CSV table of C-alpha atoms in Angstrom, one decimal:
chain,number,residue,atom,x,y,z
M,284,MET,CA,6.7,58.1,12.6
M,285,LEU,CA,3.5,60.7,11.9
M,286,LYS,CA,4.2,59.6,8.5
M,287,SER,CA,4.9,56.4,9.3
M,288,PHE,CA,1.5,56.4,11.2
M,289,ASN,CA,-0.6,58.1,8.7
M,290,LYS,CA,0.9,55.5,5.8
M,291,GLN,CA,-1.2,52.8,8.1
M,292,LYS,CA,-3.8,54.7,8.8
M,293,GLN,CA,-4.4,54.9,4.8
M,294,ASN,CA,-3.9,51.1,4.3
M,295,TRP,CA,-6.5,49.8,7.0
M,296,ASN,CA,-9.0,52.2,6.2
M,297,TYR,CA,-8.8,50.8,2.1
M,298,LEU,CA,-9.0,47.4,4.5
M,299,VAL,CA,-11.2,48.0,5.9
M,300,ALA,CA,-13.6,49.1,2.4
M,301,LEU,CA,-12.5,46.2,1.0
M,302,LEU,CA,-14.0,44.1,4.1
M,303,ILE,CA,-17.8,45.9,4.1
M,304,LEU,CA,-17.4,45.6,0.3
M,305,ILE,CA,-17.6,41.6,0.7
M,306,ALA,CA,-19.2,40.6,3.8
M,307,PRO,CA,-22.5,41.7,2.0
M,308,PHE,CA,-21.5,38.7,-0.7
M,309,ASN,CA,-20.9,36.0,2.3
M,310,GLY,CA,-24.0,34.0,2.9
M,311,CYS,CA,-26.4,36.3,0.7
M,312,SER,CA,-28.5,36.3,-2.1
M,313,LYS,CA,-27.5,35.9,-6.1
M,314,ASP,CA,-29.1,40.0,-5.8
M,315,GLY,CA,-26.8,40.7,-3.2
M,316,THR,CA,-29.6,40.8,-0.3
M,317,ALA,CA,-29.5,37.9,2.7
M,318,PRO,CA,-31.1,34.8,2.2
M,319,GLY,CA,-34.7,33.7,3.5
M,320,PHE,CA,-33.2,31.0,6.0
M,321,THR,CA,-30.7,30.2,8.3
M,322,ALA,CA,-28.7,27.1,8.6
M,323,ASP,CA,-27.6,26.0,12.3
M,324,PHE,CA,-27.4,22.6,14.6
M,325,SER,CA,-27.3,20.5,17.8
M,326,TYR,CA,-25.9,17.7,19.1
M,327,SER,CA,-26.7,15.1,22.3
M,328,PHE,CA,-24.4,13.1,23.1
M,329,ILE,CA,-25.8,9.3,22.9
M,330,ASP,CA,-22.6,7.6,24.7
M,331,ASP,CA,-19.1,9.2,25.0
M,332,ASN,CA,-17.5,8.3,21.6
M,333,ASN,CA,-21.3,8.1,19.7
M,334,VAL,CA,-22.8,12.4,19.5
M,335,ARG,CA,-26.9,12.5,17.1
M,336,PHE,CA,-26.4,15.4,15.2
M,337,THR,CA,-29.9,17.5,14.4
M,338,ASN,CA,-30.6,19.9,12.3
M,339,GLU,CA,-31.9,23.4,12.9
M,340,SER,CA,-32.2,25.5,10.3
M,341,GLU,CA,-35.2,27.2,9.6
M,342,GLY,CA,-36.7,28.9,7.2
M,343,ASP,CA,-36.8,27.6,2.7
M,344,TYR,CA,-34.0,25.8,1.7
M,345,LEU,CA,-32.6,22.9,-1.0
M,346,ARG,CA,-29.9,21.1,0.9
M,347,MET,CA,-27.8,20.6,3.3
M,348,ASN,CA,-23.9,19.6,3.4
M,349,TRP,CA,-22.2,18.2,6.8
M,350,ASN,CA,-19.3,17.8,7.4
M,351,PHE,CA,-18.5,16.0,10.6
M,352,GLY,CA,-14.9,17.1,11.3
M,353,ASN,CA,-14.3,13.4,11.1
M,354,GLY,CA,-14.2,12.6,7.8
M,355,SER,CA,-17.6,11.9,7.1
M,356,THR,CA,-19.7,13.6,5.4
M,357,GLU,CA,-22.8,13.8,4.7
M,358,SER,CA,-25.2,15.3,1.6
M,359,THR,CA,-29.2,15.9,1.8
M,360,THR,CA,-32.3,17.4,1.1
M,361,THR,CA,-33.9,16.0,4.0
M,362,LYS,CA,-34.6,18.4,6.4
M,363,SER,CA,-35.6,15.7,9.3
M,364,GLN,CA,-33.0,14.0,9.1
M,365,SER,CA,-29.9,13.5,11.9
M,366,TYR,CA,-27.2,12.2,11.8
M,367,GLU,CA,-25.4,9.5,14.3
M,368,VAL,CA,-21.7,9.3,14.1
M,369,TYR,CA,-19.3,8.1,15.6
M,370,TYR,CA,-16.2,9.5,17.1
M,371,PRO,CA,-13.4,6.7,17.6
M,372,GLU,CA,-10.4,9.2,19.2
M,373,ALA,CA,-10.8,11.4,21.9
M,374,GLY,CA,-9.6,15.6,20.8
M,375,ASP,CA,-11.9,18.9,19.4
M,376,TYR,CA,-13.9,18.7,16.2
M,377,ASN,CA,-15.2,20.9,13.9
M,378,VAL,CA,-18.3,20.7,12.9
M,379,ASN,CA,-20.1,22.6,9.9
M,380,LEU,CA,-23.2,23.2,8.3
M,381,VAL,CA,-23.7,24.6,4.5
M,382,VAL,CA,-27.2,25.7,3.9
M,383,ILE,CA,-27.8,25.0,0.2
M,384,GLY,CA,-30.7,28.0,-1.5
M,385,PHE,CA,-32.7,27.5,-4.4
M,386,ASP,CA,-30.6,29.9,-5.7
M,387,GLY,CA,-27.4,28.4,-4.7
M,388,GLU,CA,-27.0,31.0,-1.8
M,389,GLN,CA,-25.5,29.1,0.9
M,390,ASN,CA,-25.4,29.9,4.5
M,391,SER,CA,-23.5,28.2,7.6
M,392,ALA,CA,-23.0,27.2,11.5
M,393,SER,CA,-20.5,25.8,13.0
M,394,LYS,CA,-19.6,23.9,16.5
M,395,LYS,CA,-16.9,22.8,18.6
M,396,ILE,CA,-17.1,19.0,19.9
M,397,ASN,CA,-14.8,17.8,23.1
M,398,ILE,CA,-14.9,14.0,22.5
M,399,THR,CA,-13.2,12.1,26.0
M,400,LYS,CA,-12.1,9.0,25.7
M,401,THR,CA,-10.3,7.2,22.9
M,402,ASP,CA,-13.0,4.0,22.4
M,403,PHE,CA,-10.4,2.4,19.8
M,404,ALA,CA,-6.9,4.7,17.4
M,405,ILE,CA,-5.7,2.9,14.3
M,406,SER,CA,-2.0,3.3,14.3
M,407,PHE,CA,0.3,0.1,12.7
M,408,THR,CA,4.3,-0.2,13.5
M,409,ALA,CA,6.2,-1.5,9.9
M,410,GLU,CA,10.2,-2.4,10.7
M,411,PRO,CA,12.0,-3.1,7.9
M,412,ASP,CA,13.6,-6.9,8.2
M,413,ALA,CA,17.5,-6.6,9.7
M,414,ALA,CA,18.4,-9.5,7.7
M,415,LYS,CA,16.0,-9.4,4.8
M,416,SER,CA,16.4,-6.0,2.7
M,417,ASN,CA,12.6,-6.1,0.9
M,418,TYR,CA,10.8,-7.9,3.7
M,419,ILE,CA,8.7,-5.7,6.1
M,420,ASN,CA,7.3,-6.7,8.7
M,421,LEU,CA,3.8,-5.3,10.0
M,422,LYS,CA,2.7,-5.0,14.3
M,423,ASN,CA,-0.7,-3.5,15.1
M,424,THR,CA,-0.6,-1.7,17.9
M,425,SER,CA,-4.5,-0.2,17.0
M,426,VAL,CA,-5.7,0.7,20.7
M,427,GLY,CA,-9.6,-0.8,21.5
M,428,GLU,CA,-11.9,-3.0,20.2
M,429,PHE,CA,-12.6,-4.0,16.2
M,430,ASP,CA,-14.4,-6.8,14.1
M,431,SER,CA,-11.9,-7.6,11.2
M,432,PHE,CA,-8.2,-5.7,9.8
M,433,GLN,CA,-6.4,-6.2,6.5
M,434,TRP,CA,-3.3,-5.6,4.9
M,435,LYS,CA,-3.3,-3.8,1.2
M,436,PHE,CA,0.2,-3.3,0.1
M,437,ARG,CA,1.1,-3.6,-3.9
M,438,ASN,CA,-1.7,-6.0,-5.2
M,439,LYS,CA,-1.9,-8.5,-2.3
M,440,THR,CA,-4.1,-8.2,1.6
M,441,ILE,CA,-3.5,-9.8,4.5
M,442,GLU,CA,-6.9,-10.3,6.7
M,443,ASN,CA,-6.4,-10.3,10.6
M,444,GLU,CA,-2.8,-11.5,10.6
M,445,THR,CA,-1.7,-8.6,14.0
M,446,ASN,CA,2.2,-9.6,12.8
M,447,ALA,CA,2.0,-9.7,9.1
M,448,VAL,CA,5.3,-9.3,6.7
M,449,ALA,CA,4.8,-7.7,3.5
M,450,TYR,CA,7.6,-7.9,-0.1
M,451,PHE,CA,9.1,-5.2,-2.1
M,452,PRO,CA,11.0,-7.5,-5.0
M,453,TYR,CA,11.7,-4.2,-6.5
M,454,ALA,CA,13.3,-0.6,-4.9
M,455,GLY,CA,11.1,1.9,-5.5
M,456,THR,CA,8.6,4.5,-2.6
M,457,TYR,CA,4.9,1.6,-1.7
M,458,LYS,CA,2.4,2.2,-0.3
M,459,ILE,CA,1.1,-0.2,3.4
M,460,GLU,CA,-2.4,0.6,4.8
M,461,LEU,CA,-3.9,-1.1,7.6
M,462,ILE,CA,-8.3,-0.9,7.4
M,463,ILE,CA,-9.5,-2.2,10.4
M,464,THR,CA,-13.4,-3.1,9.9
M,465,LYS,CA,-15.6,-1.7,13.5
M,466,ASN,CA,-19.6,-1.4,14.2
M,467,GLY,CA,-19.8,-2.1,9.7
M,468,ASN,CA,-17.2,1.4,9.1
M,469,THR,CA,-14.2,0.8,8.1
M,470,PHE,CA,-10.8,2.9,9.5
M,471,SER,CA,-7.4,3.7,6.7
M,472,SER,CA,-4.1,4.4,8.0
M,473,THR,CA,-1.6,4.4,5.9
M,474,GLU,CA,2.1,4.7,5.8
M,475,SER,CA,5.2,4.7,3.1
M,476,ILE,CA,7.9,2.9,2.6
M,477,THR,CA,10.7,2.7,0.6
M,478,ILE,CA,12.8,0.5,-0.4
M,479,ALA,CA,16.8,0.6,-1.5
M,480,ALA,CA,17.1,-2.0,-3.6
M,481,ASP,CA,16.0,-4.9,-6.3
M,482,ASP,CA,15.8,-8.3,-4.7
M,483,SER,CA,18.0,-10.1,-7.0
M,484,GLU,CA,16.5,-13.0,-6.3
M,485,TYR,CA,13.2,-12.7,-7.0
M,486,PHE,CA,12.0,-14.6,-10.2
M,487,ALA,CA,13.1,-18.1,-8.3
M,488,LYS,CA,10.8,-17.2,-5.4
M,489,LEU,CA,7.9,-17.4,-7.3
M,490,GLU,CA,6.5,-21.1,-7.3
M,491,LEU,CA,4.1,-23.0,-9.3
M,492,VAL,CA,0.1,-22.1,-8.2
M,493,TRP,CA,-1.5,-24.1,-11.5
M,494,GLU,CA,-0.2,-26.1,-14.0
M,495,ASP,CA,-2.3,-28.9,-16.7
M,496,ASN,CA,0.2,-31.0,-18.6
M,497,PHE,CA,-2.0,-32.6,-20.4
M,498,ASP,CA,-2.4,-35.0,-18.7
M,499,GLY,CA,-5.7,-38.0,-19.9
M,500,ASN,CA,-7.5,-38.6,-23.1
M,501,ALA,CA,-9.0,-35.7,-23.3
M,502,VAL,CA,-9.3,-31.3,-23.0
M,503,ASN,CA,-9.8,-30.5,-19.0
M,504,THR,CA,-12.6,-28.2,-19.1
M,505,ASP,CA,-11.8,-27.3,-15.0
M,506,ASN,CA,-9.6,-25.0,-17.3
M,507,TRP,CA,-10.6,-24.4,-19.9
M,508,THR,CA,-13.4,-23.9,-22.6
M,509,PHE,CA,-13.7,-23.8,-27.0
M,510,GLU,CA,-14.4,-20.5,-29.0
M,511,THR,CA,-16.3,-21.9,-32.6
M,512,GLY,CA,-17.9,-19.9,-34.6
M,513,SER,CA,-15.4,-18.3,-38.5
M,514,GLY,CA,-16.0,-14.4,-38.5
M,515,GLY,CA,-13.2,-13.4,-39.1
M,516,TRP,CA,-12.3,-13.0,-35.1
M,517,GLY,CA,-11.5,-8.9,-35.8
M,518,ASN,CA,-8.5,-10.4,-38.0
M,519,ASN,CA,-10.3,-11.1,-41.1
M,520,GLU,CA,-9.5,-15.0,-40.2
M,521,LEU,CA,-10.8,-17.9,-42.3
M,522,GLN,CA,-10.9,-20.8,-39.8
M,523,ASN,CA,-13.9,-22.0,-38.7
M,524,TYR,CA,-13.3,-22.8,-34.9
M,525,THR,CA,-14.6,-25.8,-33.8
M,526,ALA,CA,-16.1,-27.1,-30.5
M,527,GLY,CA,-12.9,-29.1,-29.8
M,528,ASP,CA,-13.1,-31.3,-32.9
M,529,ASN,CA,-9.7,-29.6,-34.0
M,530,ALA,CA,-7.9,-30.1,-30.3
M,531,VAL,CA,-6.6,-33.7,-28.9
M,532,VAL,CA,-4.5,-34.7,-25.9
M,533,GLN,CA,-3.2,-37.8,-25.9
M,534,ASP,CA,0.6,-39.2,-24.6
M,535,GLY,CA,0.9,-35.7,-22.9
M,536,ILE,CA,-0.2,-33.8,-25.3
M,537,LEU,CA,-2.4,-31.2,-26.5
M,538,THR,CA,-2.4,-31.1,-30.3
M,539,ILE,CA,-4.6,-28.5,-32.3
M,540,THR,CA,-4.2,-28.6,-35.7
M,541,ALA,CA,-5.6,-26.3,-38.2
M,542,GLY,CA,-7.2,-28.6,-41.3
M,543,LYS,CA,-8.1,-27.7,-44.4
M,544,VAL,CA,-12.0,-27.9,-45.9
M,545,ASN,CA,-11.9,-26.7,-49.5
M,546,ASP,CA,-9.9,-24.7,-51.7
M,547,ALA,CA,-12.0,-22.5,-51.6
M,548,LYS,CA,-9.5,-19.8,-48.9
M,549,VAL,CA,-12.6,-17.4,-47.8
M,550,ALA,CA,-14.3,-18.0,-44.3
M,551,GLY,CA,-15.0,-21.6,-43.6
M,552,SER,CA,-12.3,-22.8,-45.5
M,553,TYR,CA,-9.9,-24.3,-42.3
M,554,ASN,CA,-11.2,-25.5,-39.5
M,555,SER,CA,-8.7,-25.1,-36.1
M,556,SER,CA,-9.3,-24.8,-32.3
M,557,ARG,CA,-9.0,-22.0,-30.1
M,558,MET,CA,-9.6,-22.7,-26.0
M,559,ILE,CA,-9.3,-20.0,-23.8
M,560,THR,CA,-10.1,-20.4,-20.1
M,561,SER,CA,-11.8,-17.2,-18.9
M,562,GLY,CA,-13.4,-17.5,-15.8
M,563,LYS,CA,-11.6,-20.8,-15.0
M,564,LYS,CA,-8.1,-19.7,-14.8
M,565,GLU,CA,-7.3,-16.4,-14.6
M,566,PHE,CA,-4.1,-15.0,-12.8
M,567,THR,CA,-2.0,-11.2,-11.9
M,568,TYR,CA,0.8,-11.2,-11.8
M,569,GLY,CA,3.2,-14.8,-12.0
M,570,ARG,CA,5.5,-16.1,-14.4
M,571,MET,CA,3.8,-17.9,-17.1
M,572,GLU,CA,5.6,-20.5,-19.6
M,573,ILE,CA,4.6,-22.6,-21.9
M,574,ARG,CA,6.7,-25.1,-23.7
M,575,ALA,CA,5.0,-25.9,-27.7
M,576,LYS,CA,6.3,-26.8,-30.7
M,577,LEU,CA,5.1,-24.4,-34.0
M,578,PRO,CA,3.0,-25.8,-37.1
M,579,SER,CA,4.9,-24.2,-40.4
M,580,GLY,CA,4.0,-23.3,-44.2
M,581,THR,CA,2.9,-19.6,-45.6
M,582,GLY,CA,-0.7,-18.6,-44.3
M,583,ILE,CA,-0.2,-20.1,-41.6
M,584,TRP,CA,-0.7,-17.8,-38.3
M,585,PRO,CA,-0.2,-19.5,-33.7
M,586,ALA,CA,-0.2,-17.3,-31.0
M,587,ILE,CA,0.3,-18.1,-27.0
M,588,TRP,CA,-1.8,-14.6,-25.3
M,589,MET,CA,-3.1,-13.2,-22.6
M,590,LEU,CA,-6.7,-11.1,-22.4
M,591,GLY,CA,-7.6,-9.0,-19.5
M,592,ALA,CA,-10.6,-10.4,-18.1
M,593,ASN,CA,-13.0,-7.4,-18.2
M,594,ILE,CA,-12.9,-7.5,-22.4
M,595,GLY,CA,-16.6,-7.6,-21.8
M,596,THR,CA,-16.8,-4.3,-20.1
M,597,ALA,CA,-13.8,-2.3,-21.3
M,598,GLY,CA,-13.5,-3.3,-24.4
M,599,TRP,CA,-10.3,-4.4,-25.9
M,600,PRO,CA,-7.9,-2.9,-26.6
M,601,ALA,CA,-8.3,-1.0,-23.3
M,602,CYS,CA,-8.6,-4.6,-20.8
M,603,GLY,CA,-4.9,-5.0,-22.6
M,604,GLU,CA,-3.5,-8.1,-24.3
M,605,ILE,CA,0.4,-10.5,-23.8
M,606,ASP,CA,0.6,-11.6,-27.2
M,607,ILE,CA,3.4,-13.8,-25.1
M,608,MET,CA,4.2,-15.6,-28.4
M,609,GLU,CA,2.8,-15.5,-32.5
M,610,TYR,CA,4.3,-16.9,-35.4
M,611,VAL,CA,3.6,-16.1,-39.2
M,612,GLY,CA,4.1,-19.5,-41.3
M,613,TYR,CA,5.5,-17.6,-43.8
M,614,GLN,CA,8.5,-16.3,-41.4
M,615,PRO,CA,10.1,-19.8,-40.6
M,616,ASN,CA,11.7,-19.6,-37.3
M,617,THR,CA,10.7,-16.0,-36.3
M,618,VAL,CA,8.6,-15.8,-33.0
M,619,HIS,CA,7.4,-12.3,-32.0
M,620,ALA,CA,5.9,-10.8,-28.5
M,621,THR,CA,3.7,-8.5,-28.5
M,622,VAL,CA,1.9,-5.5,-26.0
M,623,HIS,CA,-1.5,-4.3,-26.7
M,624,THR,CA,-3.0,-1.4,-24.9
M,625,THR,CA,-5.0,1.7,-25.8
M,626,ALA,CA,-1.5,3.0,-26.0
M,627,GLY,CA,-0.9,1.0,-29.3
M,628,SER,CA,-2.4,-1.4,-30.7
M,629,GLY,CA,-2.6,-3.7,-33.8
M,630,GLY,CA,0.1,-3.2,-36.4
M,631,ASN,CA,1.7,-0.6,-33.8
M,632,GLY,CA,0.7,-3.0,-30.7
M,633,ASN,CA,4.5,-2.6,-28.5
M,634,GLY,CA,6.6,-6.1,-29.4
M,635,ASN,CA,10.2,-7.6,-30.4
M,636,SER,CA,10.5,-10.5,-32.3
M,637,LYS,CA,13.3,-13.2,-31.9
M,638,THR,CA,15.1,-15.6,-34.5
M,639,LEU,CA,14.9,-19.3,-33.2
M,640,GLU,CA,16.0,-21.8,-35.7
M,641,THR,CA,14.3,-24.9,-34.5
M,642,ALA,CA,10.9,-23.1,-33.4
M,643,GLU,CA,9.3,-26.7,-36.1
M,644,GLU,CA,10.8,-29.4,-35.2
M,645,GLU,CA,11.3,-28.8,-31.2
M,646,PHE,CA,9.8,-28.2,-28.4
M,647,HIS,CA,10.6,-24.4,-27.1
M,648,VAL,CA,9.5,-22.3,-23.7
M,649,TYR,CA,8.0,-19.9,-24.6
M,650,GLY,CA,7.8,-17.2,-21.1
M,651,VAL,CA,6.3,-13.5,-19.4
M,652,PHE,CA,7.6,-13.1,-16.4
M,653,TRP,CA,4.6,-9.7,-15.5
M,654,THR,CA,5.4,-8.3,-12.4
M,655,GLU,CA,3.5,-4.5,-11.5
M,656,LYS,CA,7.6,-3.0,-13.1
M,657,GLU,CA,7.6,-4.3,-16.0
M,658,MET,CA,7.1,-7.5,-18.7
M,659,VAL,CA,9.7,-9.3,-19.9
M,660,PHE,CA,9.1,-12.1,-22.3
M,661,TYR,CA,11.8,-14.9,-23.1
M,662,THR,CA,12.1,-17.8,-25.5
M,663,ASP,CA,13.3,-21.0,-23.2
M,664,SER,CA,15.5,-18.6,-20.1
M,665,PRO,CA,14.6,-15.4,-18.5
M,666,GLU,CA,18.3,-14.7,-19.4
M,667,ASN,CA,17.1,-15.5,-23.4
M,668,VAL,CA,14.7,-12.4,-24.2
M,669,THR,CA,12.3,-11.9,-27.0
M,670,HIS,CA,11.3,-8.4,-25.3
M,671,ARG,CA,11.2,-6.4,-21.9
M,672,TYR,CA,7.6,-3.2,-21.5
M,673,ALA,CA,8.0,-1.4,-19.2
M,674,PRO,CA,6.8,1.8,-19.5
M,675,SER,CA,7.9,4.6,-16.9
M,676,ASN,CA,4.8,6.5,-16.2
M,677,LYS,CA,1.5,4.0,-16.4
M,678,THR,CA,-1.3,5.2,-17.2
M,679,SER,CA,-4.5,3.4,-17.4
M,680,ASP,CA,-4.3,3.5,-21.2
M,681,ASN,CA,-0.1,2.0,-21.1
M,682,TRP,CA,-0.5,-0.9,-18.3
M,683,PRO,CA,-3.9,-1.7,-17.8
M,684,PHE,CA,-2.0,-5.1,-16.2
M,685,ASP,CA,-2.9,-4.7,-12.7
M,686,LYS,CA,-6.5,-6.7,-13.7
M,687,PRO,CA,-6.3,-10.5,-14.3
M,688,GLN,CA,-6.0,-12.1,-18.0
M,689,PHE,CA,-6.9,-14.6,-18.8
M,690,PHE,CA,-4.6,-17.4,-21.2
M,691,ILE,CA,-5.4,-18.2,-25.4
M,692,LEU,CA,-4.8,-21.4,-27.4
M,693,ASN,CA,-5.0,-21.1,-31.6
M,694,VAL,CA,-4.2,-21.9,-34.5
M,695,ALA,CA,-5.6,-20.0,-37.0
M,696,VAL,CA,-5.3,-18.9,-40.3
M,697,GLY,CA,-5.0,-16.5,-42.7
M,698,GLY,CA,-5.9,-12.8,-41.3
M,699,ASN,CA,-4.5,-9.9,-42.1
M,700,TRP,CA,-1.5,-11.3,-39.9
M,701,GLY,CA,-1.5,-14.3,-41.0
M,702,GLY,CA,-2.6,-14.6,-44.5
M,703,ALA,CA,-0.4,-11.6,-45.6
M,704,GLN,CA,1.7,-13.3,-48.9
M,705,GLY,CA,-1.4,-15.9,-49.2
M,706,ILE,CA,-1.8,-18.8,-48.0
M,707,ASP,CA,-0.2,-22.5,-49.6
M,708,ASN,CA,-3.4,-25.1,-49.1
M,709,SER,CA,-1.0,-27.5,-49.9
M,710,ILE,CA,1.1,-27.2,-46.0
M,711,PHE,CA,-2.4,-28.4,-44.6
M,712,PRO,CA,-3.5,-30.5,-41.4
M,713,GLN,CA,-0.3,-27.8,-39.4
M,714,SER,CA,-0.9,-28.1,-35.7
M,715,MET,CA,0.8,-26.6,-32.5
M,716,GLU,CA,1.6,-28.5,-29.9
M,717,VAL,CA,1.2,-28.0,-26.2
M,718,ASP,CA,3.5,-30.1,-23.3
M,719,TYR,CA,2.4,-28.0,-20.9
M,720,VAL,CA,0.8,-24.5,-19.1
M,721,ARG,CA,2.0,-23.9,-15.8
M,722,VAL,CA,1.8,-20.3,-13.5
M,723,TYR,CA,3.6,-19.4,-10.9
M,724,GLN,CA,3.2,-16.2,-8.3
M,725,GLU,CA,4.3,-14.9,-5.0
M,726,MET,CA,3.2,-16.9,-2.1
């Protein structure tokens, strides 16, 4: 027993010595001396749930970092500044003030405040629907008065509905968030829910939210803008895009025609049209379908595609590109679907091809089923898949596709891909005909 006691005593002496060695560094300057300032603050109750904090620190120091114990923090160099802090729920809160000197030395002060009354408490329930396993019934059970609230889940936002329904078409674990606004402050509560199985009827549940059937006798400028110029468009293309001269709407069909200006096979030797919905019609997720008939001949390069609406700030390929359909005339009856991202772009884009024997002779539907899980490219029906893109670990590099994209319809001539086997000047004019563009989404 004595031997054990002596050993414990030795350990205790070692611990005390270690604490003595460490202690001078807590609240000391770099040279080991005590800082030339002290940390302190006072507080007073404005009412049961609002507290005013005032800095009482003394000496010469640079900055103060406050932690009010309720998730709110402040950092300031203004020594005379006071803070009014709202504590909606009853309870004890540990408030801490760290005072930092010019050389990085620190002192701190902590105090516990007691809130005796609950003025507001955020809470909600999220219960699976007994009859529909992909639906979650939400109820805002928050206590007290507040100005507004919203539910957030997936890419959805529901405003000010006490009882709401959240839909999750795919199996997985998801976060549901309730955000409440009160007196200009926001409060948030989250809950994770698990969906056991995919909804096999998801595709059919999407509803038409926008379409252009190309009725009338002109391109609808509420939907489309013509991009113009002959600068190669990043692919050394040779056409000059005109301000609509090469796009005609008649009998419910948009016809984009590439024509020959001269035989020189240089920039400007051809003209065509390029139409975009940027700033007018932009979409995140959904089922996009375009019914079209394609041109033919070596050197022609029509495309039906989408670009990230943030291309002006993010640049390409970080904005993401969705090539619903591309066609190069020297590979007749072969349609291509490709995704371009920072992780893979240009010749390294992620894509696939499919034989379509009547691409030039008949109209076909070119579609992409775009969800937060994957993109499925198809022709005529979703069962006729051209390409599937679904990175298992989604990052900003390989999945910038959680933001809006706009449509592009164009017919290029030549270029790195379209002109890879030259241009046959005898084929012109060549046209892509478009029957409609349609977008289906969750409602």
